[in-house]
CSV table of C-alpha atoms in Angstrom, one decimal:
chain,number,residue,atom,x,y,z
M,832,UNK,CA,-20.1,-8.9,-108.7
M,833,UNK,CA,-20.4,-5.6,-107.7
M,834,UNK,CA,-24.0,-6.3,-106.2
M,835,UNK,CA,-23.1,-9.0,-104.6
M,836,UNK,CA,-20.1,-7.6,-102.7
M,837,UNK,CA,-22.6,-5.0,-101.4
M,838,UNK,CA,-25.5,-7.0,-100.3
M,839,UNK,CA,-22.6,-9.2,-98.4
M,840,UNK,CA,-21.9,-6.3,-96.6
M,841,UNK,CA,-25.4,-5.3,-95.8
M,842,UNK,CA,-27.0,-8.5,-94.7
M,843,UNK,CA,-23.9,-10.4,-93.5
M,844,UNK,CA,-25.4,-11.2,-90.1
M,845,UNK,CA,-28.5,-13.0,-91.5
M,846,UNK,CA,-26.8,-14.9,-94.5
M,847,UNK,CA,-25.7,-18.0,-93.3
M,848,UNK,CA,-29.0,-17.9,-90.7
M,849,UNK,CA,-31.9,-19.9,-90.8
M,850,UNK,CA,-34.7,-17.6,-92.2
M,851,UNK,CA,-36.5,-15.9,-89.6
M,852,UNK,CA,-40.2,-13.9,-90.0
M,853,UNK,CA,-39.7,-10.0,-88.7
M,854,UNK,CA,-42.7,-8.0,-88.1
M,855,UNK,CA,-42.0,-4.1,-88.8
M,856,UNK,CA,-44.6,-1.4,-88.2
M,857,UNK,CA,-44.0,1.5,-90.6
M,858,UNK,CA,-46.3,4.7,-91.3
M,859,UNK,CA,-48.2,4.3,-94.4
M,860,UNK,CA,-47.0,7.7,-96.0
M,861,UNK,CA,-43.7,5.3,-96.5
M,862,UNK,CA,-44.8,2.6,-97.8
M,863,UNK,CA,-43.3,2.8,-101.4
M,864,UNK,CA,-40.1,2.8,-100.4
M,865,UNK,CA,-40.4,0.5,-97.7
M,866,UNK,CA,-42.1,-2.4,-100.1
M,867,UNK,CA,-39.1,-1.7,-102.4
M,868,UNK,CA,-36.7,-1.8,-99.4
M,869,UNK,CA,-38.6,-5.3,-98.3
M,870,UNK,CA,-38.4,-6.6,-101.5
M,871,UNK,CA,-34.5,-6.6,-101.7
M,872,UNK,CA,-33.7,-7.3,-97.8
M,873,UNK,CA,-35.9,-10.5,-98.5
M,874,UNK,CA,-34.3,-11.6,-101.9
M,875,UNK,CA,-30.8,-11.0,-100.3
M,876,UNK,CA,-31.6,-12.7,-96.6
M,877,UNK,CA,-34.0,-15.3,-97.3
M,878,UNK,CA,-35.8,-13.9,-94.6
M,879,UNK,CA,-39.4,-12.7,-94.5
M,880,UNK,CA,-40.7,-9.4,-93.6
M,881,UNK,CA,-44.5,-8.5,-92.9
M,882,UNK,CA,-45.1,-4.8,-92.6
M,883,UNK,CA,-47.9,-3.2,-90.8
M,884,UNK,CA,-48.3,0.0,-92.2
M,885,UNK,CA,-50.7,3.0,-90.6
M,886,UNK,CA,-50.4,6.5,-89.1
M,887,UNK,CA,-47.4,6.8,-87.0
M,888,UNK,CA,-50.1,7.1,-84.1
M,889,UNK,CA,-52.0,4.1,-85.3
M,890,UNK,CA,-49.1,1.7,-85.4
M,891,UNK,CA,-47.8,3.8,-82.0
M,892,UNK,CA,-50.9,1.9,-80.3
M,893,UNK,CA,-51.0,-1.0,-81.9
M,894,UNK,CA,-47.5,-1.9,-80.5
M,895,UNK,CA,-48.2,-0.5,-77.2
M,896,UNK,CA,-51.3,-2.9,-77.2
M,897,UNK,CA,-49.4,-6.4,-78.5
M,898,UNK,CA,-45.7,-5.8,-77.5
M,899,UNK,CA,-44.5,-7.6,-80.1
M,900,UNK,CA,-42.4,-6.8,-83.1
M,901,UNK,CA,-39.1,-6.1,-84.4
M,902,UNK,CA,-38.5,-2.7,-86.1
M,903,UNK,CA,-40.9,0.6,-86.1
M,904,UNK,CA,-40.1,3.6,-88.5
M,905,UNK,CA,-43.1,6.1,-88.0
M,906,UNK,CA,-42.8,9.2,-90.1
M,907,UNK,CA,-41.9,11.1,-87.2
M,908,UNK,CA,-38.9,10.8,-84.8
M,909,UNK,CA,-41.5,11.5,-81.9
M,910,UNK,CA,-43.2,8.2,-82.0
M,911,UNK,CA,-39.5,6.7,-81.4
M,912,UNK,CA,-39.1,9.0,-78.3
M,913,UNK,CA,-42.2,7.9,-77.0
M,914,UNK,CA,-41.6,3.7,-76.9
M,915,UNK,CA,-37.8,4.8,-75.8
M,916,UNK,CA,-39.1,6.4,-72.8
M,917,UNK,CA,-40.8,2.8,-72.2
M,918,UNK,CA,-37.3,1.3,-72.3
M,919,UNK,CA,-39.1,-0.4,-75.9
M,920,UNK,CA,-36.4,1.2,-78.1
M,921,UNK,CA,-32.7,-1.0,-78.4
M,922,UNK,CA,-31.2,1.1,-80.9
M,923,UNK,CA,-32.9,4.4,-83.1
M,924,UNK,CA,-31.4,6.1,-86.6
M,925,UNK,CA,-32.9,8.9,-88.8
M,926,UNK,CA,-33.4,8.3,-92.3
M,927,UNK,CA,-34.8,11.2,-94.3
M,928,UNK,CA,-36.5,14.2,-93.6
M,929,UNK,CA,-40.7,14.0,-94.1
M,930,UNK,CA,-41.5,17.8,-94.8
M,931,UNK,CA,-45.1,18.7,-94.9
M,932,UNK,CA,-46.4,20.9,-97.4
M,933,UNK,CA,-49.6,22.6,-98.4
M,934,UNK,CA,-50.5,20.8,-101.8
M,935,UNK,CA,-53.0,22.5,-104.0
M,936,UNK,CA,-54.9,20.9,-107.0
M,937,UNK,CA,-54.1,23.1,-110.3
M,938,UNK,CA,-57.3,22.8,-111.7
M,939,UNK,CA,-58.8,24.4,-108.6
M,940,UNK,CA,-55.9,26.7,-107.9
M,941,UNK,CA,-55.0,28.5,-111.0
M,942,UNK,CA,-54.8,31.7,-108.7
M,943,UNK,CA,-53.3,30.5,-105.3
M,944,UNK,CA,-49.7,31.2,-105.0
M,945,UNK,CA,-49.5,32.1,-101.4
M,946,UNK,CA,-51.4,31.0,-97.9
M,947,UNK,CA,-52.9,34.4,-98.4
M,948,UNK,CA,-54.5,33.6,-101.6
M,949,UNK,CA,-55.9,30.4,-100.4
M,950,UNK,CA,-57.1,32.3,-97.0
M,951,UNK,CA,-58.9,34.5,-99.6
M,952,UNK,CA,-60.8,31.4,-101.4
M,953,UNK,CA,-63.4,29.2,-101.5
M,954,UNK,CA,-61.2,26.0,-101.8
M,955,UNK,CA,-61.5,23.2,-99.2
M,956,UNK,CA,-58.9,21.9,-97.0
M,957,UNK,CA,-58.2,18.8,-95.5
M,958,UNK,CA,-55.4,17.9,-92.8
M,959,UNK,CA,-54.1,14.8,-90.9
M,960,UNK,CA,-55.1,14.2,-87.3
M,961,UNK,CA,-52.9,15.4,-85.1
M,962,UNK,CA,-53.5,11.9,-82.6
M,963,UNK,CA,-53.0,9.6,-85.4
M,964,UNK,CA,-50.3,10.9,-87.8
M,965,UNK,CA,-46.8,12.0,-88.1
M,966,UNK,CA,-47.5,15.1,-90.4
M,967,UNK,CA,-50.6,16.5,-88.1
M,968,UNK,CA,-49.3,18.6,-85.6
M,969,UNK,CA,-47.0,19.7,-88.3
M,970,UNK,CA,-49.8,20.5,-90.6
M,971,UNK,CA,-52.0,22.5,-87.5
M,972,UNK,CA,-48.0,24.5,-86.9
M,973,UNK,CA,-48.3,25.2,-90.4
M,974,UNK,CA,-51.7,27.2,-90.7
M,975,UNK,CA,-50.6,28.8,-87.5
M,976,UNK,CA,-47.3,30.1,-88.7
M,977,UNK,CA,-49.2,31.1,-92.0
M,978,UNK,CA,-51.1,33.8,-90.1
M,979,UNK,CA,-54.3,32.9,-91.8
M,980,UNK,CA,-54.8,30.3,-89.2
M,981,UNK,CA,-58.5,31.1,-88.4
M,982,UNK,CA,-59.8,31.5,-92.0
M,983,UNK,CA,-57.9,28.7,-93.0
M,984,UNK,CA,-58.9,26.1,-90.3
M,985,UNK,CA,-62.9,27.5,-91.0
M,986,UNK,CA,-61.9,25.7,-94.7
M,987,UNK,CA,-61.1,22.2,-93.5
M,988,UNK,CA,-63.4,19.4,-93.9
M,989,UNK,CA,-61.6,16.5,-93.1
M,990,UNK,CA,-58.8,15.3,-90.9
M,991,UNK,CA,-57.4,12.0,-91.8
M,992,UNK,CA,-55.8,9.1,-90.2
M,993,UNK,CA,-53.2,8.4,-92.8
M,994,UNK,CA,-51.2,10.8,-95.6
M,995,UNK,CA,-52.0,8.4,-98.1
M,996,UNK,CA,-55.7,8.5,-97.2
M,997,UNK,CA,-55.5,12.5,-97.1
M,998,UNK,CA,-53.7,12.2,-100.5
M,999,UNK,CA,-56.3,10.8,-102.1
M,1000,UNK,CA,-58.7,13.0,-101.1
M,1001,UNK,CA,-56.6,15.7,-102.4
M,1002,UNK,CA,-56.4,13.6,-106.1
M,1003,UNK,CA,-60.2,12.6,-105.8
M,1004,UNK,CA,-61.2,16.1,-105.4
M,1005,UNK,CA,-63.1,15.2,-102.2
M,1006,UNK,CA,-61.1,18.5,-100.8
M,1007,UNK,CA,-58.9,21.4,-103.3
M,1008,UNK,CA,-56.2,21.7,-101.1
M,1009,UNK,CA,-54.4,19.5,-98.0
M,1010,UNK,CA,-51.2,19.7,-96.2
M,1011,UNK,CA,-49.6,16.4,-97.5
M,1012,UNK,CA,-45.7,14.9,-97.2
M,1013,UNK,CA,-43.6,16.4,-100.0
M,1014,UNK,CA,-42.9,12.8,-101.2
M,1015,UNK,CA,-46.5,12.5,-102.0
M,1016,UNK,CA,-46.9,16.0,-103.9
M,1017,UNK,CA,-43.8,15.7,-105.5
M,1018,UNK,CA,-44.8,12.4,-107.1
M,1019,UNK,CA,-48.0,14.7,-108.2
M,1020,UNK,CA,-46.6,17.1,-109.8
M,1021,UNK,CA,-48.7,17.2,-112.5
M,1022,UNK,CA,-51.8,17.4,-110.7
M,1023,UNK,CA,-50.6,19.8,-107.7
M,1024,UNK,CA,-48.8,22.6,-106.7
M,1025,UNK,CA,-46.5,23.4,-103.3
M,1026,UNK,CA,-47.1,26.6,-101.4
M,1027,UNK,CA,-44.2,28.5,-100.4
M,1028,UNK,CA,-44.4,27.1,-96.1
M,1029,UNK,CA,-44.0,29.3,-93.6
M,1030,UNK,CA,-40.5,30.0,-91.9
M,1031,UNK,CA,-40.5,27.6,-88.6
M,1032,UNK,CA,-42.8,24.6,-90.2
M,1033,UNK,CA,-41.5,21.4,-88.3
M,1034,UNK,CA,-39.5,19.3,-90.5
M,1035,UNK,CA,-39.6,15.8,-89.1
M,1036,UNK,CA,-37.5,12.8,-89.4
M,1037,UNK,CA,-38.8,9.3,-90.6
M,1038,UNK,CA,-36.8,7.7,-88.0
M,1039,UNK,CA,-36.0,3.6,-87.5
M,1040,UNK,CA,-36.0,2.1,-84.2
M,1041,UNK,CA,-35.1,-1.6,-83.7
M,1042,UNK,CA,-37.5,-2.6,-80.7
M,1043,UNK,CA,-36.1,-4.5,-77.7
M,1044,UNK,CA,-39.1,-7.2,-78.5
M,1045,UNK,CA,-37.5,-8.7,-81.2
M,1046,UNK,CA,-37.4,-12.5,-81.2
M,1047,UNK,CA,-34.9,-11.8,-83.6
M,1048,UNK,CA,-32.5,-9.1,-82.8
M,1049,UNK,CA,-29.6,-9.5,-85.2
M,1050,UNK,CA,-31.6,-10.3,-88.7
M,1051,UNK,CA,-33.5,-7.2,-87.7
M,1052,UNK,CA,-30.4,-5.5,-86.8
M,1053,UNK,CA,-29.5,-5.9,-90.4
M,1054,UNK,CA,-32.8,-4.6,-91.8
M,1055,UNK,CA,-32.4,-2.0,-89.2
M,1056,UNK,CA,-28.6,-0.9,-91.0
M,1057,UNK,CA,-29.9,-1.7,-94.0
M,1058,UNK,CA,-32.9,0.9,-94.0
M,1059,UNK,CA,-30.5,3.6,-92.5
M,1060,UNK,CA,-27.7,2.8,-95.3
M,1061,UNK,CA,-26.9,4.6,-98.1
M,1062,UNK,CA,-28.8,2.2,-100.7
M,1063,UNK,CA,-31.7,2.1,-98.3
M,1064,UNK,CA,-31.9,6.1,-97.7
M,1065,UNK,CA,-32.0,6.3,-101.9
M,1066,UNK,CA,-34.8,4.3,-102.0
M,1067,UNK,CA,-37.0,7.2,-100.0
M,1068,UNK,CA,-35.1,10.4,-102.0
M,1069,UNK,CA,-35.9,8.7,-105.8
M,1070,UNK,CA,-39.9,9.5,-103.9
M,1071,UNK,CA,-39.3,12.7,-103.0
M,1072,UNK,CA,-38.1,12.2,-100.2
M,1073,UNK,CA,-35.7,15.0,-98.9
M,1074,UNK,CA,-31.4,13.5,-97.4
M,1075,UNK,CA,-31.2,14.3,-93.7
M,1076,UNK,CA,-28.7,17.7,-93.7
């Protein structure tokens, strides 16, 4: 009963609706919660959700391209401020914070415990692009603040599109090291290890905006509250994700 009072209270604008089809663009370092997240808003709402899922700069131009859609949550509150300032954006709520960190594999880094250490080695390092993912320019701030920024950026030797494509490199062992989402390293645990970051490393905020294309503004209004909800904000911390403060 319990669940039932809850999900009337979440999805009560879409329950008595005809089913509708949204389209939400998310970045692809989310996309465990997110599918979870789907799965219930769609089992509660009748309504179907198809997600598009790449780096926040990737799904950034793909909107811009079709202008069409209903929700975007890139990984980085950024990408929200951009399509607002293209009147795109009807309504805009952080979720969770999406921390990078420097992840390092333990079989290669027995002996790094500091930026220092891992200036020092031979390990490889792999980053996101800065044009095509949330956690980029975060990951470029990072070396930079480490003050190891030159030796460090001589070790990288890949930048990806995606944090889920960088973190499989990093579990492949097609690079030793890579500045990754703390969701994604945290569910690793066993494999890697965080670096202390640097004091000043950007913290950003996986951030949902409903768009003002949506052929369906109040069923995506409700995925929009739902996502931003208590329930839906638990879904992203049980991955690691850190609460907003």
């Amino acid at each position: 009963m319990k669940k039932i009072l809850l999900a009337s209270s979440l999805f009560a604008v879409s329950t008595f609706a005809q089913a509708v089809d949204l389209h939400l663009y998310a970045g692809a370092g989310l996309k465990v919660p997110v599918d979870q997240i789907i799965q219930q808003f769609e089992k509660e709402t009748g309504n179907k959700v198809s997600v598009e899922y790449g780096g926040s700069g990737q799904i950034l131009a793909r909107y811009k391209t079709v202008n069409q859609g209903d929700l975007f949550l890139p990984g980085s509150e950024d990408y929200v401020e951009k399509l607002e300032k293209l009147g795109k954006v009807s309504a805009q709520a952080p979720v969770v914070l999406h921390v990078p960190v420097m992840a390092v594999r333990k079989d290669k880094g027995e002996n790094i415990n500091s930026f220092k250490d891992l200036a020092e080695s031979n390990l490889r390092l792999g980053i996101g692009d800065s044009k095509a993912m949330a956690l980029g320019k975060g990951a470029e701030k990072m070396l930079e603040l480490s003050g190891y920024g030159k030796e460090l950026n001589d070790k990288i030797v890949t930048k990806a599109a995606t944090v889920k494509q960088l973190m499989l490199y990093l579990v492949n062992g097609d690079v030793d090291a890579a500045v990754v989402g703390r969701a994604g390293a945290w569910k690793m645990r066993n494999k890697v290890k965080m670096l202390p970051i640097p004091k000043g490393t950007p913290e950003e905020k996986v951030t949902i905006a409903l768009l003002s294309t949506s052929q369906h503004p109040k069923e995506a209004q409700a995925l929009f509250n739902f996502i931003k909800s208590q329930q839906g904000v638990k879904y992203f911390t049980d991955e690691g994700f850190l609460p907003l403060p």
